[in-house]
C-alpha positions as semicolon CSV with decimal commas, in nm:
position;residue;x (nm);y (nm);z (nm)
1;X;-1,201;-1,919;-2,154
2;X;-1,017;-1,616;-2,291
3;X;-1,212;-1,294;-2,239
4;X;-1,222;-0,988;-2,464
5;X;-1,014;-0,797;-2,206
6;X;-0,737;-1,051;-2,267
7;X;-0,767;-1,044;-2,645
8;X;-0,762;-0,664;-2,652
9;X;-0,629;-0,499;-2,335
10;X;-0,681;-0,153;-2,487
11;X;-1,058;-0,180;-2,546
12;X;-1,247;0,071;-2,329
13;X;-1,604;-0,008;-2,441
14;X;-1,768;-0,332;-2,548
15;X;-2,121;-0,442;-2,640
16;X;-2,235;-0,778;-2,505
17;X;-2,538;-0,958;-2,361
18;X;-2,647;-1,063;-2,011
19;X;-2,642;-1,442;-1,967
20;X;-2,752;-1,473;-1,604
21;X;-2,826;-1,267;-1,294
22;X;-2,872;-1,399;-0,943
23;X;-2,895;-1,246;-0,596
24;X;-2,573;-1,252;-0,392
25;X;-2,374;-1,072;-0,125
26;X;-2,033;-0,907;-0,148
27;X;-1,799;-0,876;0,147
28;X;-1,611;-0,543;0,130
29;X;-1,233;-0,569;0,100
30;X;-1,182;-0,355;0,411
31;X;-1,430;-0,553;0,619
32;X;-1,774;-0,451;0,736
33;X;-2,126;-0,561;0,664
34;X;-2,189;-0,760;0,342
35;X;-2,333;-0,564;0,049
36;X;-2,646;-0,710;-0,109
37;X;-2,658;-0,720;-0,486
38;X;-2,640;-0,948;-0,787
39;X;-2,384;-1,165;-0,966
40;X;-2,405;-1,104;-1,339
41;X;-2,251;-1,323;-1,608
42;X;-2,210;-1,179;-1,957
43;X;-2,141;-1,346;-2,292
44;X;-1,800;-1,177;-2,287
45;X;-1,635;-0,892;-2,099
46;X;-1,365;-0,627;-2,112
47;X;-1,358;-0,616;-1,730
48;X;-1,071;-0,831;-1,608
49;X;-1,147;-1,071;-1,321
50;X;-0,873;-1,083;-1,059
51;X;-0,598;-1,337;-1,124
52;X;-0,226;-1,384;-1,177
53;X;-0,144;-1,134;-0,904
54;X;-0,346;-0,861;-1,080
55;X;-0,655;-0,704;-0,914
56;X;-0,987;-0,692;-1,095
57;X;-1,116;-0,405;-1,306
58;X;-1,391;-0,154;-1,234
59;X;-1,639;-0,005;-1,478
60;X;-2,004;0,017;-1,577
61;X;-2,262;-0,216;-1,727
62;X;-2,482;0,044;-1,892
63;X;-2,510;0,296;-1,607
64;X;-2,472;0,033;-1,331
65;X;-2,136;0,041;-1,144
66;X;-1,945;-0,289;-1,123
67;X;-1,810;-0,332;-0,769
68;X;-1,612;-0,655;-0,818
69;X;-1,520;-0,898;-1,095
70;X;-1,415;-1,253;-1,010
71;X;-1,349;-1,570;-1,204
72;X;-1,571;-1,875;-1,158
73;X;-1,437;-2,153;-1,377
74;X;-1,466;-2,029;-1,737
75;X;-1,694;-1,737;-1,638
76;X;-1,629;-1,380;-1,526
77;X;-1,877;-1,284;-1,253
78;X;-1,964;-0,913;-1,219
79;X;-2,108;-0,796;-0,887
80;X;-2,358;-0,507;-0,915
81;X;-2,624;-0,351;-0,691
82;X;-2,898;-0,354;-0,957
83;X;-3,054;-0,661;-1,118
84;X;-3,007;-0,701;-1,496
85;X;-3,246;-0,899;-1,713
86;X;-3,091;-1,203;-1,885
87;X;-3,085;-1,162;-2,262
88;X;-3,053;-0,783;-2,242
89;X;-2,792;-0,620;-2,464
90;X;-2,560;-0,397;-2,261
91;X;-2,264;-0,167;-2,318
92;X;-1,961;-0,211;-2,095
93;X;-1,744;0,090;-2,008
94;X;-1,402;0,037;-1,849
95;X;-1,236;0,241;-1,572
96;X;-0,935;0,304;-1,794
97;X;-0,713;0,480;-1,539
98;X;-0,727;0,179;-1,306
99;X;-0,678;-0,069;-1,593
100;X;-0,380;0,111;-1,750
101;X;-0,213;0,137;-1,410
102;X;-0,250;-0,240;-1,366
103;X;-0,115;-0,300;-1,718
104;X;0,195;-0,091;-1,646
105;X;0,266;-0,259;-1,311
106;X;0,203;-0,611;-1,444
107;X;0,414;-0,577;-1,759
108;X;0,677;-0,403;-1,546
109;X;0,685;-0,703;-1,317
110;X;0,738;-0,941;-1,612
111;X;1,031;-0,729;-1,732
112;X;1,195;-0,699;-1,390
113;X;1,148;-1,070;-1,322
114;X;1,307;-1,168;-1,656
115;X;1,607;-0,933;-1,626
116;X;1,671;-1,023;-1,258
117;X;1,686;-1,388;-1,364
118;X;1,915;-1,320;-1,661
119;X;2,155;-1,093;-1,472
120;X;2,177;-1,260;-1,132
121;X;1,983;-1,589;-1,149
122;X;1,723;-1,456;-0,900
123;X;1,395;-1,642;-0,955
124;X;1,060;-1,480;-0,885
125;X;0,849;-1,688;-0,645
126;X;0,550;-1,451;-0,615
127;X;0,448;-1,091;-0,657
128;X;0,183;-0,844;-0,539
129;X;0,031;-0,551;-0,727
130;X;-0,049;-0,313;-0,441
131;X;-0,249;0,008;-0,442
132;X;0,054;0,229;-0,382
133;X;0,349;0,008;-0,476
134;X;0,422;-0,340;-0,609
135;X;0,646;-0,611;-0,463
136;X;0,832;-0,897;-0,630
137;X;0,946;-1,183;-0,406
138;X;1,287;-1,305;-0,523
139;X;1,445;-1,634;-0,423
140;X;1,760;-1,479;-0,279
141;X;1,846;-1,383;0,080
142;X;1,960;-1,033;-0,022
143;X;2,043;-0,788;-0,300
144;X;2,325;-0,537;-0,294
145;X;2,276;-0,170;-0,376
146;X;2,495;-0,223;-0,683
147;X;2,272;-0,508;-0,806
148;X;1,957;-0,297;-0,759
149;X;2,115;-0,007;-0,950
150;X;2,229;-0,233;-1,235
151;X;1,885;-0,399;-1,258
152;X;1,707;-0,063;-1,269
153;X;1,941;0,066;-1,537
154;X;1,892;-0,247;-1,751
155;X;1,509;-0,252;-1,736
156;X;1,490;0,116;-1,831
157;X;1,725;0,055;-2,123
158;X;1,479;-0,208;-2,250
159;X;1,194;0,043;-2,217
160;X;1,386;0,297;-2,427
161;X;1,452;0,028;-2,691
162;X;1,075;0,004;-2,751
163;X;1,065;-0,375;-2,731
164;X;0,730;-0,524;-2,854
165;X;0,506;-0,720;-2,617
166;X;0,274;-0,975;-2,778
167;X;0,017;-1,234;-2,671
168;X;-0,003;-1,594;-2,790
169;X;-0,274;-1,851;-2,725
170;X;-0,151;-2,210;-2,718
171;X;-0,333;-2,538;-2,683
172;X;-0,277;-2,709;-2,349
173;X;-0,083;-2,991;-2,522
174;X;0,132;-2,760;-2,740
175;X;0,503;-2,856;-2,699
176;X;0,598;-2,486;-2,698
177;X;0,450;-2,461;-2,349
178;X;0,753;-2,649;-2,217
179;X;0,977;-2,354;-2,316
180;X;0,763;-2,095;-2,140
181;X;0,833;-1,962;-1,790
182;X;0,546;-2,059;-1,561
183;X;0,450;-2,131;-1,201
184;X;0,173;-2,364;-1,322
185;X;-0,189;-2,328;-1,429
186;X;-0,485;-2,290;-1,189
187;X;-0,667;-2,614;-1,109
188;X;-0,988;-2,485;-1,271
189;X;-0,820;-2,362;-1,591
190;X;-0,999;-2,447;-1,915
191;X;-0,934;-2,350;-2,278
192;X;-0,616;-2,220;-2,442
193;X;-0,306;-2,112;-2,252
194;X;-0,207;-1,745;-2,282
195;X;0,161;-1,663;-2,320
196;X;0,300;-1,310;-2,291
197;X;0,612;-1,257;-2,502
198;X;0,854;-0,968;-2,446
199;X;1,050;-1,000;-2,770
200;X;1,395;-1,148;-2,713
201;X;1,361;-1,119;-2,335
202;X;1,086;-1,335;-2,187
203;X;0,796;-1,575;-2,253
204;X;0,562;-1,630;-1,964
205;X;0,221;-1,788;-1,903
206;X;-0,014;-1,518;-1,777
207;X;-0,386;-1,439;-1,768
208;X;-0,340;-1,066;-1,701
209;X;-0,369;-0,756;-1,917
210;X;-0,048;-0,608;-2,058
211;X;0,095;-0,321;-2,261
212;X;0,179;-0,383;-2,627
213;X;0,527;-0,227;-2,615
214;X;0,774;-0,172;-2,331
215;X;0,774;0,200;-2,416
216;X;0,420;0,209;-2,272
217;X;0,577;0,153;-1,931
218;X;0,745;0,497;-1,953
219;X;0,987;0,430;-1,666
220;X;1,052;0,187;-1,378
221;X;1,185;0,289;-1,038
222;X;1,318;0,029;-0,794
223;X;1,256;0,162;-0,442
224;X;1,477;-0,093;-0,267
225;X;1,435;-0,424;-0,090
226;X;1,275;-0,559;0,225
227;X;1,338;-0,884;0,408
228;X;1,096;-1,150;0,284
229;X;0,976;-1,480;0,424
230;X;1,181;-1,799;0,424
231;X;1,513;-1,627;0,347
232;X;1,378;-1,444;0,043
233;X;1,393;-1,079;-0,064
234;X;1,105;-0,847;-0,153
235;X;1,194;-0,603;-0,430
236;X;0,970;-0,293;-0,424
237;X;0,901;-0,104;-0,747
238;X;0,689;0,155;-0,926
239;X;0,616;0,166;-1,298
240;X;0,477;0,428;-1,535
241;X;0,238;0,686;-1,398
242;X;0,305;0,576;-1,041
243;X;0,662;0,707;-1,076
244;X;0,529;1,044;-1,193
245;X;0,277;1,060;-0,906
246;X;0,549;0,970;-0,654
247;X;0,775;1,241;-0,796
248;X;0,494;1,497;-0,777
249;X;0,423;1,406;-0,415
250;X;0,792;1,424;-0,322
251;X;0,826;1,762;-0,492
252;X;0,523;1,899;-0,305
253;X;0,669;1,777;0,025
254;X;1,006;1,932;-0,063
255;X;0,844;2,268;-0,139
256;X;0,653;2,262;0,191
257;X;0,969;2,179;0,389
258;X;1,163;2,452;0,209
259;X;0,899;2,703;0,316
260;X;0,890;2,580;0,678
261;X;1,264;2,535;0,732
262;X;1,373;2,843;0,533
263;X;1,652;2,660;0,352
264;X;1,717;2,454;0,039
265;X;1,627;2,086;-0,014
266;X;1,989;1,979;0,036
267;X;1,984;2,122;0,389
268;X;1,650;1,978;0,504
269;X;1,791;1,675;0,686
270;X;2,046;1,874;0,888
271;X;1,783;2,136;0,972
272;X;1,546;1,869;1,107
273;X;1,827;1,711;1,312
274;X;1,901;2,051;1,470
275;X;1,533;2,101;1,550
276;X;1,512;1,756;1,710
277;X;1,812;1,834;1,930
278;X;1,659;2,167;2,035
279;X;1,326;2,003;2,121
280;X;1,497;1,736;2,333
281;X;1,687;2,003;2,525
282;X;1,372;2,210;2,581
283;X;1,182;1,902;2,701
284;X;1,460;1,821;2,946
285;X;1,467;2,177;3,081
286;X;1,086;2,183;3,108
287;X;1,090;1,856;3,301
288;X;1,343;1,994;3,549
289;X;1,134;2,310;3,600
290;X;0,817;2,106;3,659
291;X;1,003;1,895;3,913
292;X;1,128;2,202;4,102
293;X;0,782;2,366;4,101
294;X;0,621;2,046;4,227
295;X;0,863;2,016;4,519
296;X;0,806;2,382;4,615
297;X;0,427;2,337;4,611
298;X;0,456;2,021;4,820
299;X;0,670;2,200;5,079
300;X;0,425;2,493;5,088
301;X;0,131;2,266;5,168
302;X;0,334;2,080;5,426
303;X;0,410;2,403;5,612
304;X;0,043;2,504;5,644
305;X;-0,164;2,396;5,947
306;X;-0,423;2,134;5,852
307;X;-0,724;2,038;6,071
308;X;-0,804;1,703;5,905
309;X;-0,641;1,362;5,869
310;X;-0,555;1,368;5,499
311;X;-0,470;1,633;5,243
312;X;-0,372;1,561;4,881
313;X;-0,326;1,810;4,596
314;X;-0,346;1,674;4,240
315;X;-0,254;1,860;3,921
316;X;-0,192;1,723;3,572
317;X;-0,010;1,929;3,313
318;X;0,202;1,879;3,003
319;X;-0,017;1,606;2,855
320;X;0,104;1,532;2,504
321;X;-0,045;1,246;2,308
322;X;-0,162;0,918;2,445
323;X;-0,067;0,860;2,806
324;X;0,081;1,208;2,866
325;X;0,441;1,316;2,863
326;X;0,582;1,448;3,192
327;X;0,622;1,363;3,560
328;X;0,375;1,303;3,841
329;X;0,437;1,466;4,179
330;X;0,201;1,404;4,469
331;X;0,197;1,532;4,826
332;X;0,008;1,355;5,102
333;X;-0,037;1,501;5,449
334;X;-0,146;1,294;5,748
335;X;-0,284;1,477;6,049
336;X;-0,492;1,794;6,030
337;X;-0,622;1,895;5,686
338;X;-0,769;2,209;5,530
339;X;-1,027;2,020;5,326
340;X;-1,242;1,725;5,436
341;X;-1,211;1,564;5,090
342;X;-0,897;1,410;4,936
343;X;-0,726;1,647;4,690
344;X;-0,427;1,535;4,476
345;X;-0,162;1,731;4,278
346;X;0,024;1,605;3,969
347;X;0,235;1,779;3,714
348;X;0,315;1,506;3,469
349;X;0,453;1,158;3,400
350;X;0,632;0,981;3,690
351;X;0,589;0,994;4,064
352;X;0,913;1,168;4,158
353;X;0,822;1,311;4,501
354;X;0,608;1,183;4,780
355;X;0,633;1,346;5,124
356;X;0,446;1,268;5,438
357;X;0,398;1,494;5,744
């Protein structure tokens, strides 16, 4: 089944009717106790159920928040906390910011995939639309910096050319399907096959929501590559508003560092390196001083008359973070002792001095 969200990715509201509602539980994505609620099926929906590497939408059914949308055969199942009466007419409202972000990342992935194949013969084997960044798995052991730069330049040229993006629906036995890029249909697929066409660049089977023109992507930034599984390469990218948000965050960080370091952005790295060197030197000097103080204290206790069998002084200083950061010095005296109870002295991390007398 093709849903209204696939026929019109730009629709933000939609009137429909409740078909069924049954009690169910939802397991939170981050783990934790299951949430009790209801699975609601509607006659049609503008809320996209997860699929094709794209996460599901969020929104409202009336005033009831939709916490998850999944596909069950030809149906989209909406999980809500409040029961809805079958047969009731309802108005759907879409979380547009989330949807448009997914449209930009997904269409951006199609463009990058197509151009990477055309330019270098790198095939896409999978991809992930993440919350902060997206990753395309390419069937190549590596990419050079020059290839990444050329790919980024080419995809942004296509965006500036305002290339149209259209959707076709083909019958499952249509011979045109053989000319379309695809990794295969889901086992439970029914109904027509959706094809996303980027004019003159790519035709690809896809169930996701997409922009209608490459100019809607605004810009694509390739952040680099990471080593993938089975001798493949993960290409990391941002598209559209995510690029603007990343730039804003970087600029805020740059302003904060400029204020703290009292120099310009071009000097930040060298300033931090100098600070790191100074801190290492201070830590080394502090460690030596702690060692000298510990030895002096140990000698002082050793020189005092003690009436008991055991005397231990314990002090712990310089604890920084988990496990501490310093040296441990202990002094143990056998014979007479000032105190009838054991008493130990440590200054920090390692046991560097242990004297008996």
